[in-house]
JSON list of C-alpha atoms in Angstrom, two decimals:
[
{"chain": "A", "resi": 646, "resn": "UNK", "atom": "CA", "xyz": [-6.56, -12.29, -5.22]},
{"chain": "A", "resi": 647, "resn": "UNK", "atom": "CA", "xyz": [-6.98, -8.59, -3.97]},
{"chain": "A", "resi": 648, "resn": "UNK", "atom": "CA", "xyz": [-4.86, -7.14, -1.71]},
{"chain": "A", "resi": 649, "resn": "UNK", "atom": "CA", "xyz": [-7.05, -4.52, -0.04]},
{"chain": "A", "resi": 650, "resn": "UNK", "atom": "CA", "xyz": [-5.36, -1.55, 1.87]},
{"chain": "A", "resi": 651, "resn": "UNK", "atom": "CA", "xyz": [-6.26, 1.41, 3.83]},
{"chain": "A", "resi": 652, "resn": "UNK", "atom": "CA", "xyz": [-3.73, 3.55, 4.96]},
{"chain": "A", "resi": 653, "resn": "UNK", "atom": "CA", "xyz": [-4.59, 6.29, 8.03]},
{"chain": "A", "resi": 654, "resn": "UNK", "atom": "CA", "xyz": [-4.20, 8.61, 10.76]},
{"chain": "A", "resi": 655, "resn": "UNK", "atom": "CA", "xyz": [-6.35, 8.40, 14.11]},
{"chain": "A", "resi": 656, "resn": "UNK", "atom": "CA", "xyz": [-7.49, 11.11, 15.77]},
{"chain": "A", "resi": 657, "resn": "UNK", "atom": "CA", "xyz": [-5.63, 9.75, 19.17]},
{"chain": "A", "resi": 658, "resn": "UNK", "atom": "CA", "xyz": [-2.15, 11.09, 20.21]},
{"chain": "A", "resi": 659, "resn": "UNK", "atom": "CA", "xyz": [0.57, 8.99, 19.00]},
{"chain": "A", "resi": 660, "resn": "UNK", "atom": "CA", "xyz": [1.27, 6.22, 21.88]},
{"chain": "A", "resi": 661, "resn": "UNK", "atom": "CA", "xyz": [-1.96, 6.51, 23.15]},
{"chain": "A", "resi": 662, "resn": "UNK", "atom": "CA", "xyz": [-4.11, 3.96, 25.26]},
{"chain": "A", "resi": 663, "resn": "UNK", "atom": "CA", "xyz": [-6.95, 4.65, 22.32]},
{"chain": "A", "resi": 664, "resn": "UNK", "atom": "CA", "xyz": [-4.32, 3.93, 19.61]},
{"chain": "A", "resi": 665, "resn": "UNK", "atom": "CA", "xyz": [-3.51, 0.73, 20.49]},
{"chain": "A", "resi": 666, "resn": "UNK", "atom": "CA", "xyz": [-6.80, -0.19, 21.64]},
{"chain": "A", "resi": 667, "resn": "UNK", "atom": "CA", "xyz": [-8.48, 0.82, 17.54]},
{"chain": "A", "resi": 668, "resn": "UNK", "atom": "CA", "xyz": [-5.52, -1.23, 15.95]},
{"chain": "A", "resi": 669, "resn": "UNK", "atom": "CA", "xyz": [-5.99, -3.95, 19.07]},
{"chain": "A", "resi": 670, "resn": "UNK", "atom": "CA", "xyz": [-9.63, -4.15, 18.36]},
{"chain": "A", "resi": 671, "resn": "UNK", "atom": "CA", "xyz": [-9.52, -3.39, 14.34]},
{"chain": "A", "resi": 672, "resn": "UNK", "atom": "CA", "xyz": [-7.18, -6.55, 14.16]},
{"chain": "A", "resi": 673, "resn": "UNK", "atom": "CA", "xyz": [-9.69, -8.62, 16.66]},
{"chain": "A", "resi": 674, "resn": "UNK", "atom": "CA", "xyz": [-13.07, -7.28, 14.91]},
{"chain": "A", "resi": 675, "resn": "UNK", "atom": "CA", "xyz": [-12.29, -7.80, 11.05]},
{"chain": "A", "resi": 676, "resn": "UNK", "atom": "CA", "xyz": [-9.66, -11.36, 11.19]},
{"chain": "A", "resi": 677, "resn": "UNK", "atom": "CA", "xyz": [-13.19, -12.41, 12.25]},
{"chain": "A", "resi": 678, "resn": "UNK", "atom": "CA", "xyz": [-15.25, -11.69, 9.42]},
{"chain": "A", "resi": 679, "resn": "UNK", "atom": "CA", "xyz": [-15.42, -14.52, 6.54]},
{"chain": "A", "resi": 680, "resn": "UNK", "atom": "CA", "xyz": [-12.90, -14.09, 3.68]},
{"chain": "A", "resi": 681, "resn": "UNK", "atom": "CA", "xyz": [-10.50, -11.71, 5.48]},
{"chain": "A", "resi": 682, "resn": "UNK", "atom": "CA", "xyz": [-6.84, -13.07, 4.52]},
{"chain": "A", "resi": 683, "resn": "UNK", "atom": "CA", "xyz": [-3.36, -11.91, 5.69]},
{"chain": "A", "resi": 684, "resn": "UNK", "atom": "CA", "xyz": [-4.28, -9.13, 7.96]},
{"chain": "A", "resi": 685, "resn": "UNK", "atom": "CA", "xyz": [-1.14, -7.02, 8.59]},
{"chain": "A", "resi": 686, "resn": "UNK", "atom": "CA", "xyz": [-1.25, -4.32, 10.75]},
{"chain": "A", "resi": 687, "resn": "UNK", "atom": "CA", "xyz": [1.88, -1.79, 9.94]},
{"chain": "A", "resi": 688, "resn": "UNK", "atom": "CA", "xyz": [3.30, 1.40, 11.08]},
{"chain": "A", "resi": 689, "resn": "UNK", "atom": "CA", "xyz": [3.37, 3.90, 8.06]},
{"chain": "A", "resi": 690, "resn": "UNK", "atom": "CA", "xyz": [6.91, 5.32, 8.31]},
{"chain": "A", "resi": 691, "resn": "UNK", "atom": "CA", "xyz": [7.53, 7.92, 5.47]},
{"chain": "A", "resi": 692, "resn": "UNK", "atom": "CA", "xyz": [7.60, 11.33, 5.90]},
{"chain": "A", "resi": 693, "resn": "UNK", "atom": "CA", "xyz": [6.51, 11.94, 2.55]},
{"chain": "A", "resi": 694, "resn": "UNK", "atom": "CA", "xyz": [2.67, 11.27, 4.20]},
{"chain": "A", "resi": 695, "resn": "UNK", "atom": "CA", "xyz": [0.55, 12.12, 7.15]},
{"chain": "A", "resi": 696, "resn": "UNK", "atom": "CA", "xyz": [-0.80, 8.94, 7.34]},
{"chain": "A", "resi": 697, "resn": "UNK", "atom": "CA", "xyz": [0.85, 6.86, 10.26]},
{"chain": "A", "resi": 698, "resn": "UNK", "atom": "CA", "xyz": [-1.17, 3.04, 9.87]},
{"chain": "A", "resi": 699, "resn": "UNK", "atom": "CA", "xyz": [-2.27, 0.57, 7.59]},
{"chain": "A", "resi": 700, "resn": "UNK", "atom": "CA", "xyz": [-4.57, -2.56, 7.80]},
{"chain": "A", "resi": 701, "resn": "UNK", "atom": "CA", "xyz": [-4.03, -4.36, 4.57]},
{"chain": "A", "resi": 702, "resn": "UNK", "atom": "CA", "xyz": [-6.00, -7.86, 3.86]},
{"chain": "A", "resi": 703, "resn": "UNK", "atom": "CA", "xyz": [-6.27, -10.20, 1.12]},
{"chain": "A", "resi": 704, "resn": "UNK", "atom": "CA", "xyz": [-9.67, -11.17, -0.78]},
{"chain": "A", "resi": 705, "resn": "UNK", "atom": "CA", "xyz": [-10.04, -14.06, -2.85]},
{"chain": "A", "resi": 706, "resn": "UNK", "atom": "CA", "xyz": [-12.24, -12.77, -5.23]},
{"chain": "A", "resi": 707, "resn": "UNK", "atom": "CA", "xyz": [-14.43, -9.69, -5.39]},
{"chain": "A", "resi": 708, "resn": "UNK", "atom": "CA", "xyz": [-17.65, -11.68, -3.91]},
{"chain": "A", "resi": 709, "resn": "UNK", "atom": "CA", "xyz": [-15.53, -12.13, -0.82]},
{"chain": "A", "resi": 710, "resn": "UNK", "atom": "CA", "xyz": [-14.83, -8.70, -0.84]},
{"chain": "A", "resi": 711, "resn": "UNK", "atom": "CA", "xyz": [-18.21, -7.58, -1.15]},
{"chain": "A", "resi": 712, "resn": "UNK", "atom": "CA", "xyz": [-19.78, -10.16, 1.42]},
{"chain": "A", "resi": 713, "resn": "UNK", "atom": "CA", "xyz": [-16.77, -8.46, 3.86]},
{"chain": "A", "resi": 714, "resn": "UNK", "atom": "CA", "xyz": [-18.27, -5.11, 3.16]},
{"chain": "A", "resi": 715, "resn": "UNK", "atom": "CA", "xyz": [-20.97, -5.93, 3.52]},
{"chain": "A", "resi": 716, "resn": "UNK", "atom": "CA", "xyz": [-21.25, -7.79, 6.87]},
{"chain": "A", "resi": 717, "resn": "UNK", "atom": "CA", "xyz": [-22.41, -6.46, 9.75]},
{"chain": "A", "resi": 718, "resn": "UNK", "atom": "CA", "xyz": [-19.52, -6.54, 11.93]},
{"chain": "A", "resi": 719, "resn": "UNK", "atom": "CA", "xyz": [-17.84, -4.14, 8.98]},
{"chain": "A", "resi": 720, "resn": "UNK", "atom": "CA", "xyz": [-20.17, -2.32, 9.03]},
{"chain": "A", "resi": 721, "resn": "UNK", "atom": "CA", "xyz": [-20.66, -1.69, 13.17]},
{"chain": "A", "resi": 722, "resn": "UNK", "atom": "CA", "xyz": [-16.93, -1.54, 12.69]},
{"chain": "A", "resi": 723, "resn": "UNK", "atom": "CA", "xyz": [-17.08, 1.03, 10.26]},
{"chain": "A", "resi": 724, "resn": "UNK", "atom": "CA", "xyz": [-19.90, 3.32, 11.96]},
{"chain": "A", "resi": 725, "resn": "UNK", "atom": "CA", "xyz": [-18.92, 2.60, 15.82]},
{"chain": "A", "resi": 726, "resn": "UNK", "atom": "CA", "xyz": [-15.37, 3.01, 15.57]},
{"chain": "A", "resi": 727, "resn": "UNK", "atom": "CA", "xyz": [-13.95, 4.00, 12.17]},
{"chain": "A", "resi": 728, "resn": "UNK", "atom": "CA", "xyz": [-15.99, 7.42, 11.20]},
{"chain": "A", "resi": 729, "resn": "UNK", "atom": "CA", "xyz": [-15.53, 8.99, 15.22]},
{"chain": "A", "resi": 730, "resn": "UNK", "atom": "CA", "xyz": [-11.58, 7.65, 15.31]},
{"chain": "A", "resi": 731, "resn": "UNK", "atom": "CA", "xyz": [-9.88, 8.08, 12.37]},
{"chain": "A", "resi": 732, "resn": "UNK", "atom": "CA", "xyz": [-8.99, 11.42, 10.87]},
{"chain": "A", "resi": 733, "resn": "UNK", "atom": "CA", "xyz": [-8.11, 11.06, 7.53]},
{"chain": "A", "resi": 734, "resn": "UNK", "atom": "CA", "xyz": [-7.42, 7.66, 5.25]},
{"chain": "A", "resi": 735, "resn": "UNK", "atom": "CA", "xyz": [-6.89, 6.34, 1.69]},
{"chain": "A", "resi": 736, "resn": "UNK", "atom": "CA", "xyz": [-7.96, 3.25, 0.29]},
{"chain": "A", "resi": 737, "resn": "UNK", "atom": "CA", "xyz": [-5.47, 1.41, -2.58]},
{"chain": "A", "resi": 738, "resn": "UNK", "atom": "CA", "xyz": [-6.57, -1.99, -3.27]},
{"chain": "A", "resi": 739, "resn": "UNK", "atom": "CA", "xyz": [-4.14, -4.02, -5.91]},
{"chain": "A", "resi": 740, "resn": "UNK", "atom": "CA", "xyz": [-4.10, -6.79, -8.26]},
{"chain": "A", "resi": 741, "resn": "UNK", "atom": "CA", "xyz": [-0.63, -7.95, -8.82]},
{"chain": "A", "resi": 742, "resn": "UNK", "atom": "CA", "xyz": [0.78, -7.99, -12.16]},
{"chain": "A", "resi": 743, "resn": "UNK", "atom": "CA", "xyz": [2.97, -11.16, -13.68]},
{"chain": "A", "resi": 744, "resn": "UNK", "atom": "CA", "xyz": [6.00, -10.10, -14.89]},
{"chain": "A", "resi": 745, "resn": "UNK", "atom": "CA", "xyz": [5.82, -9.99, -18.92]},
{"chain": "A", "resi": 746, "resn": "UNK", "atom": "CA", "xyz": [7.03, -13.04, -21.36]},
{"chain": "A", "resi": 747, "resn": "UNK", "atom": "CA", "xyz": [10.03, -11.87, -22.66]},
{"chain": "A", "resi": 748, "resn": "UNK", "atom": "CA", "xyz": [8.12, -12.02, -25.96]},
{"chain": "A", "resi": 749, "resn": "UNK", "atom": "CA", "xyz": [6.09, -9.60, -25.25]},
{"chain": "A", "resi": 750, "resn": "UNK", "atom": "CA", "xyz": [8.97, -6.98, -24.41]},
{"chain": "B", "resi": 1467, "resn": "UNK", "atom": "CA", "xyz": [12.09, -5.29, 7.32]},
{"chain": "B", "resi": 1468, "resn": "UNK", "atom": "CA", "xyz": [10.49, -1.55, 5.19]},
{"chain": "B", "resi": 1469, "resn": "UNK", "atom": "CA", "xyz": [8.12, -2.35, 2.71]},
{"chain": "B", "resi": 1470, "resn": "UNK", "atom": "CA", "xyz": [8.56, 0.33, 0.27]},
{"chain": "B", "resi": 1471, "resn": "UNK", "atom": "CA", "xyz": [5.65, 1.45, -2.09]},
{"chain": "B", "resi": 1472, "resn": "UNK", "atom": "CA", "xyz": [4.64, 4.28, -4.36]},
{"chain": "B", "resi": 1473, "resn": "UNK", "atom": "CA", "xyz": [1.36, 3.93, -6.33]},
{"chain": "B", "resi": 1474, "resn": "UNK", "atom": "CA", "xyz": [1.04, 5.92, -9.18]},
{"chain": "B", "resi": 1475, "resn": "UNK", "atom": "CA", "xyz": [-0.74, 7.31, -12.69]},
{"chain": "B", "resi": 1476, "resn": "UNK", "atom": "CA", "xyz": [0.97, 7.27, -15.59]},
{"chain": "B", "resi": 1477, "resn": "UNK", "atom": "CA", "xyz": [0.77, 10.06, -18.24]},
{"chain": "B", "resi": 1478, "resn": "UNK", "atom": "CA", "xyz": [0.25, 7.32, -21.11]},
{"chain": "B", "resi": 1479, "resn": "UNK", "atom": "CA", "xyz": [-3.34, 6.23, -22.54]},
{"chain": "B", "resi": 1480, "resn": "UNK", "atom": "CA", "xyz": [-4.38, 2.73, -20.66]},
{"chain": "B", "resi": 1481, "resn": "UNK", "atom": "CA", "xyz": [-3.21, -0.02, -22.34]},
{"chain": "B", "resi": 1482, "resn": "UNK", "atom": "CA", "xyz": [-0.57, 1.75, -24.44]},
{"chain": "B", "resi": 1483, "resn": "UNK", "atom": "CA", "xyz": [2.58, 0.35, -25.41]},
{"chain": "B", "resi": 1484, "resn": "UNK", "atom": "CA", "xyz": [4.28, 3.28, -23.28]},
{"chain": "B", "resi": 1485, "resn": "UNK", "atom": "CA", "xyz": [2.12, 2.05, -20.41]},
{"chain": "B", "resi": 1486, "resn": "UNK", "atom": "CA", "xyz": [3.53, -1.73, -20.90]},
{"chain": "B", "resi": 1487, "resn": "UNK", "atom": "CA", "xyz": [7.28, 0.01, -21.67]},
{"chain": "B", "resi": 1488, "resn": "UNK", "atom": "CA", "xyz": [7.11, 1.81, -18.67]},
{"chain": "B", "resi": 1489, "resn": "UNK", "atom": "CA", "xyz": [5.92, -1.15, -16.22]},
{"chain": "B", "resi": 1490, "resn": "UNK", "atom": "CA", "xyz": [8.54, -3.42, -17.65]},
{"chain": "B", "resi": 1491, "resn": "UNK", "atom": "CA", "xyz": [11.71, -0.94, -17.48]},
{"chain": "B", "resi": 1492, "resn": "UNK", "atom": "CA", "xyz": [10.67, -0.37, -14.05]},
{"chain": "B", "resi": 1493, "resn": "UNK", "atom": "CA", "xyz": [10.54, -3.79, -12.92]},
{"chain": "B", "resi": 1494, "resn": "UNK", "atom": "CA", "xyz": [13.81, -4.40, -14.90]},
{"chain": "B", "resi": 1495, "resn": "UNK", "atom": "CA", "xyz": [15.82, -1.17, -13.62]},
{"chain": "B", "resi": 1496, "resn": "UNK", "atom": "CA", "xyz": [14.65, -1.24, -9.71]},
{"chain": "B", "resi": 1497, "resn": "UNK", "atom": "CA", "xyz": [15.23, -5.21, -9.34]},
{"chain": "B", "resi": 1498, "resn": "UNK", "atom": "CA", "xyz": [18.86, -4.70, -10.73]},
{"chain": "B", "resi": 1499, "resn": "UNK", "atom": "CA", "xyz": [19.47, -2.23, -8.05]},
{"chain": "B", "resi": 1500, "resn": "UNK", "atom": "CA", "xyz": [21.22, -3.95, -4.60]},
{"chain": "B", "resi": 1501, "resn": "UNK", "atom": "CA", "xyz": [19.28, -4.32, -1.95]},
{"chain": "B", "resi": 1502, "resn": "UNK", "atom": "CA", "xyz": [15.62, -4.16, -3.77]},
{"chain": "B", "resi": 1503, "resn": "UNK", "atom": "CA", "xyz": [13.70, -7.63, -2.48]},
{"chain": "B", "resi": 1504, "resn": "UNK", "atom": "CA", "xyz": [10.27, -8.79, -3.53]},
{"chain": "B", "resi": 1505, "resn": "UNK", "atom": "CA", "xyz": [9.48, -6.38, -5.98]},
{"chain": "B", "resi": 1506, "resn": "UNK", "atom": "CA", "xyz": [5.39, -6.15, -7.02]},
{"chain": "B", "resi": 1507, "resn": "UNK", "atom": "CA", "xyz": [3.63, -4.56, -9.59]},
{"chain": "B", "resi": 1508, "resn": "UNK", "atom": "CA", "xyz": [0.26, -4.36, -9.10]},
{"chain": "B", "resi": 1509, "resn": "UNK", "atom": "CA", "xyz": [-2.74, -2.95, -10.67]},
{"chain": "B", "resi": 1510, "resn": "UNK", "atom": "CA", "xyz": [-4.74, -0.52, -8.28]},
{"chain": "B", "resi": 1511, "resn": "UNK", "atom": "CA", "xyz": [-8.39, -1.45, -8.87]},
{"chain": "B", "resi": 1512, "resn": "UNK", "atom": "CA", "xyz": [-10.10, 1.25, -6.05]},
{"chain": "B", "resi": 1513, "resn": "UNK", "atom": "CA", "xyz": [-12.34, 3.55, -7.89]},
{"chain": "B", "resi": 1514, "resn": "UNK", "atom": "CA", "xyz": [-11.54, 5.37, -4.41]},
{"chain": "B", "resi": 1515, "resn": "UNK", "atom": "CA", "xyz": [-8.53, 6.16, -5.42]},
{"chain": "B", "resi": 1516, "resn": "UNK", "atom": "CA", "xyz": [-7.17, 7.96, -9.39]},
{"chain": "B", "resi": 1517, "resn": "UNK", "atom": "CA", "xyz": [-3.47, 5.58, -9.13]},
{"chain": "B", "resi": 1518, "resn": "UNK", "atom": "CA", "xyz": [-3.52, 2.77, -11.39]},
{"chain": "B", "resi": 1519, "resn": "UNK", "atom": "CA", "xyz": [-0.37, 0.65, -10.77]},
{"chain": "B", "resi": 1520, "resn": "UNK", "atom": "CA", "xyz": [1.84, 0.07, -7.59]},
{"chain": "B", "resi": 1521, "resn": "UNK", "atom": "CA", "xyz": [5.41, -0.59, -7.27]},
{"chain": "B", "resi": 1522, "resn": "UNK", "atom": "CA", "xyz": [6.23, -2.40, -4.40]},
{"chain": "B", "resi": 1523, "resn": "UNK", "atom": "CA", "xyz": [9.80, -3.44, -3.14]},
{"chain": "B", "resi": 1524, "resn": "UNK", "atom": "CA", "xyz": [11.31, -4.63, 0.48]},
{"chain": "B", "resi": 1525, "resn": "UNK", "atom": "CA", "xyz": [14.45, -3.29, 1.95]},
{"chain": "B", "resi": 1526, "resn": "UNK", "atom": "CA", "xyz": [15.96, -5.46, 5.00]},
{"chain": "B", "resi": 1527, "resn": "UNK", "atom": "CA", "xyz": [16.91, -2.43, 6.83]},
{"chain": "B", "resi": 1528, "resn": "UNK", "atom": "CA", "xyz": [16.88, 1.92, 6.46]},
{"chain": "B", "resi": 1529, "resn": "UNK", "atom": "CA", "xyz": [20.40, 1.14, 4.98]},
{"chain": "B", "resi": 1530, "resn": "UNK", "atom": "CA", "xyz": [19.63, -0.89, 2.39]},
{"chain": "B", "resi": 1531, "resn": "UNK", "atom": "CA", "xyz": [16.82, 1.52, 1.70]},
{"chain": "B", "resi": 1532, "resn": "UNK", "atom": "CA", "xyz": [19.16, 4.59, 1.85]},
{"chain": "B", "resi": 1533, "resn": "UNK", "atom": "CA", "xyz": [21.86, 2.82, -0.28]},
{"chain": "B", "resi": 1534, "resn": "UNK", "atom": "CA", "xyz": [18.99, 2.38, -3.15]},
{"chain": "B", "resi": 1535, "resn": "UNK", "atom": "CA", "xyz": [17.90, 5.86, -2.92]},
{"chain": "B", "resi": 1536, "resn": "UNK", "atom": "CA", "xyz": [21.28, 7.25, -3.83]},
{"chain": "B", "resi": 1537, "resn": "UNK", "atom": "CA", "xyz": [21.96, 4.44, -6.07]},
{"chain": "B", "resi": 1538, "resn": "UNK", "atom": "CA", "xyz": [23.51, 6.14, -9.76]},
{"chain": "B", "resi": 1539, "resn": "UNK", "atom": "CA", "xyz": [20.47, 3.43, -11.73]},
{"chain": "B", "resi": 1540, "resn": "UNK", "atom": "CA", "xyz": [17.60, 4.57, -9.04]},
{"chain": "B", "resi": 1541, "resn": "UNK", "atom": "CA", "xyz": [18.20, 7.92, -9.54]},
{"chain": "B", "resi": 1542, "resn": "UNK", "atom": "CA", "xyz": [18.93, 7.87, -13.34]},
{"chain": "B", "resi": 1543, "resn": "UNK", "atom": "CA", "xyz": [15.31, 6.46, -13.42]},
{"chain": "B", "resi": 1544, "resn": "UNK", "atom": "CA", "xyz": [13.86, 9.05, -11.37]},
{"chain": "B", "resi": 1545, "resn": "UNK", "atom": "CA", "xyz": [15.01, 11.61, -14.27]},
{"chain": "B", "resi": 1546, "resn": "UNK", "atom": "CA", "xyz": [14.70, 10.27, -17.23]},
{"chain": "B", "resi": 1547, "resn": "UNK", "atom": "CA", "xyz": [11.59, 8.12, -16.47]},
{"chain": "B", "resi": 1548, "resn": "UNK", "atom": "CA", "xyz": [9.30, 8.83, -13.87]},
{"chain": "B", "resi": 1549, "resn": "UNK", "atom": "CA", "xyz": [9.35, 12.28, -14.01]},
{"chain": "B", "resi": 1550, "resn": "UNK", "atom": "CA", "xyz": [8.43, 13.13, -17.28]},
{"chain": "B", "resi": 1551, "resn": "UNK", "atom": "CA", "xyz": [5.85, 9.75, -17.39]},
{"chain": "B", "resi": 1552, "resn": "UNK", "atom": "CA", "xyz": [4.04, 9.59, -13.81]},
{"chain": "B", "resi": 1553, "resn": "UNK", "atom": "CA", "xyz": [1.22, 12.87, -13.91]},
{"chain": "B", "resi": 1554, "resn": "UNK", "atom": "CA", "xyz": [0.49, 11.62, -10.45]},
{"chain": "B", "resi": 1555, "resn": "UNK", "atom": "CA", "xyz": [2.03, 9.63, -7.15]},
{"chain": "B", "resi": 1556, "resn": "UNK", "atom": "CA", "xyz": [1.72, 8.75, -3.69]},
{"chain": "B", "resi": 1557, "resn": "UNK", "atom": "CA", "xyz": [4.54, 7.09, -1.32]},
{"chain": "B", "resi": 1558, "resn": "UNK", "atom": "CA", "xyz": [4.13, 4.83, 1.70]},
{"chain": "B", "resi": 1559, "resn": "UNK", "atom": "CA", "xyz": [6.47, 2.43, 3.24]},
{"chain": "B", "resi": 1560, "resn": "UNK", "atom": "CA", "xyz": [5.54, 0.15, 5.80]},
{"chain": "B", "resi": 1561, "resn": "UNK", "atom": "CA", "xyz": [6.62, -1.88, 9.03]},
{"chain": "B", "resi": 1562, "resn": "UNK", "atom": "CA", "xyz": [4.32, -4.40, 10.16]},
{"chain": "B", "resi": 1563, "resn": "UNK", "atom": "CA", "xyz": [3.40, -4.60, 13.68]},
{"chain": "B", "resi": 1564, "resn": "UNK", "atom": "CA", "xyz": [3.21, -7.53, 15.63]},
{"chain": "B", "resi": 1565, "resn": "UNK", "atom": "CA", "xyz": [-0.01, -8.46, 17.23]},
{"chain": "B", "resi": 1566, "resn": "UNK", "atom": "CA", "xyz": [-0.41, -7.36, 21.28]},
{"chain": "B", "resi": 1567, "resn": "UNK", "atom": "CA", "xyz": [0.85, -9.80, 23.68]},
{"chain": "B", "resi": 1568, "resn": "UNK", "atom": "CA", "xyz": [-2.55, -10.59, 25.26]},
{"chain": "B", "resi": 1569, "resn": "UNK", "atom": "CA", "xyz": [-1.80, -8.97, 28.43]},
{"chain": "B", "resi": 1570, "resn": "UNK", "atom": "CA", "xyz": [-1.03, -5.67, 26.70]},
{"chain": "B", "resi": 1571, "resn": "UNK", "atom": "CA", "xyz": [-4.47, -5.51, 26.28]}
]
């Protein structure tokens, strides 16, 4: 399972009709493309970073990752909307880690 | 609900044993601390991105969060751990936002 994440800031004034329609219409657009698990939509709320949202999802595997990138509705997504609306983003995508066996401490 | 994360690069070689000593404190040290829920470690497997692991953690509220901050065992790991062993970090905590009620949109 990867949890992919991409945390950013629009262009739009905060509390803008254009804010919520990206995150309305990010959520609507990519919960519809095959293999796209657990969207969450969340508010980025440290001041330690300019960023101010996140979608995060969660990929099986890598194919399902790569068939999500590329489809075409990620990829309208990305060119239509993403590149003109968002000013600046960072992509983390994670694998999580069992905790050790004792034994191995 | 405040997820908490800070994704990071360690100063250790991949794959050392101060790589594995360092994942495991942390896990051990942070979970002991009140207040810490759901803690994560995760691998960060971006090439778009130079962080290799992620420490994740929940907090039910800004006081819980606050109270773990100042905590004597959070802040004894800040100084003798992850400042002389992370070369490189980035913090982001997250609340998740609800989907639009459908006549918000």
């Amino acid at each position: 399972m990867i949890r992919h994440t991409v945390a950013f800031r629009l262009v739009h004034p905060d509390g803008s009709a254009e804010e919520t329609a990206f995150l309305a219409d990010g959520r609507r657009i990519l919960t519809g493309i095959p293999g796209v698990e657990d969207f969450v939509v969340s508010r980025q709320v440290s001041p330690k970073s300019t960023h101010r949202f996140q979608f995060a999802m969660s990929f099986a595997d890598q194919a399902a990752y790569d068939a999500y990138n590329g489809h075409p509705e990620h990829v309208a997504f990305v060119t239509t909307r993403w590149m003109p609306e968002v000013a600046e983003f960072d992509e983390l995508d994670f694998v999580a880690l069992a905790p050790a066996a004792p034994d191995a401490l």
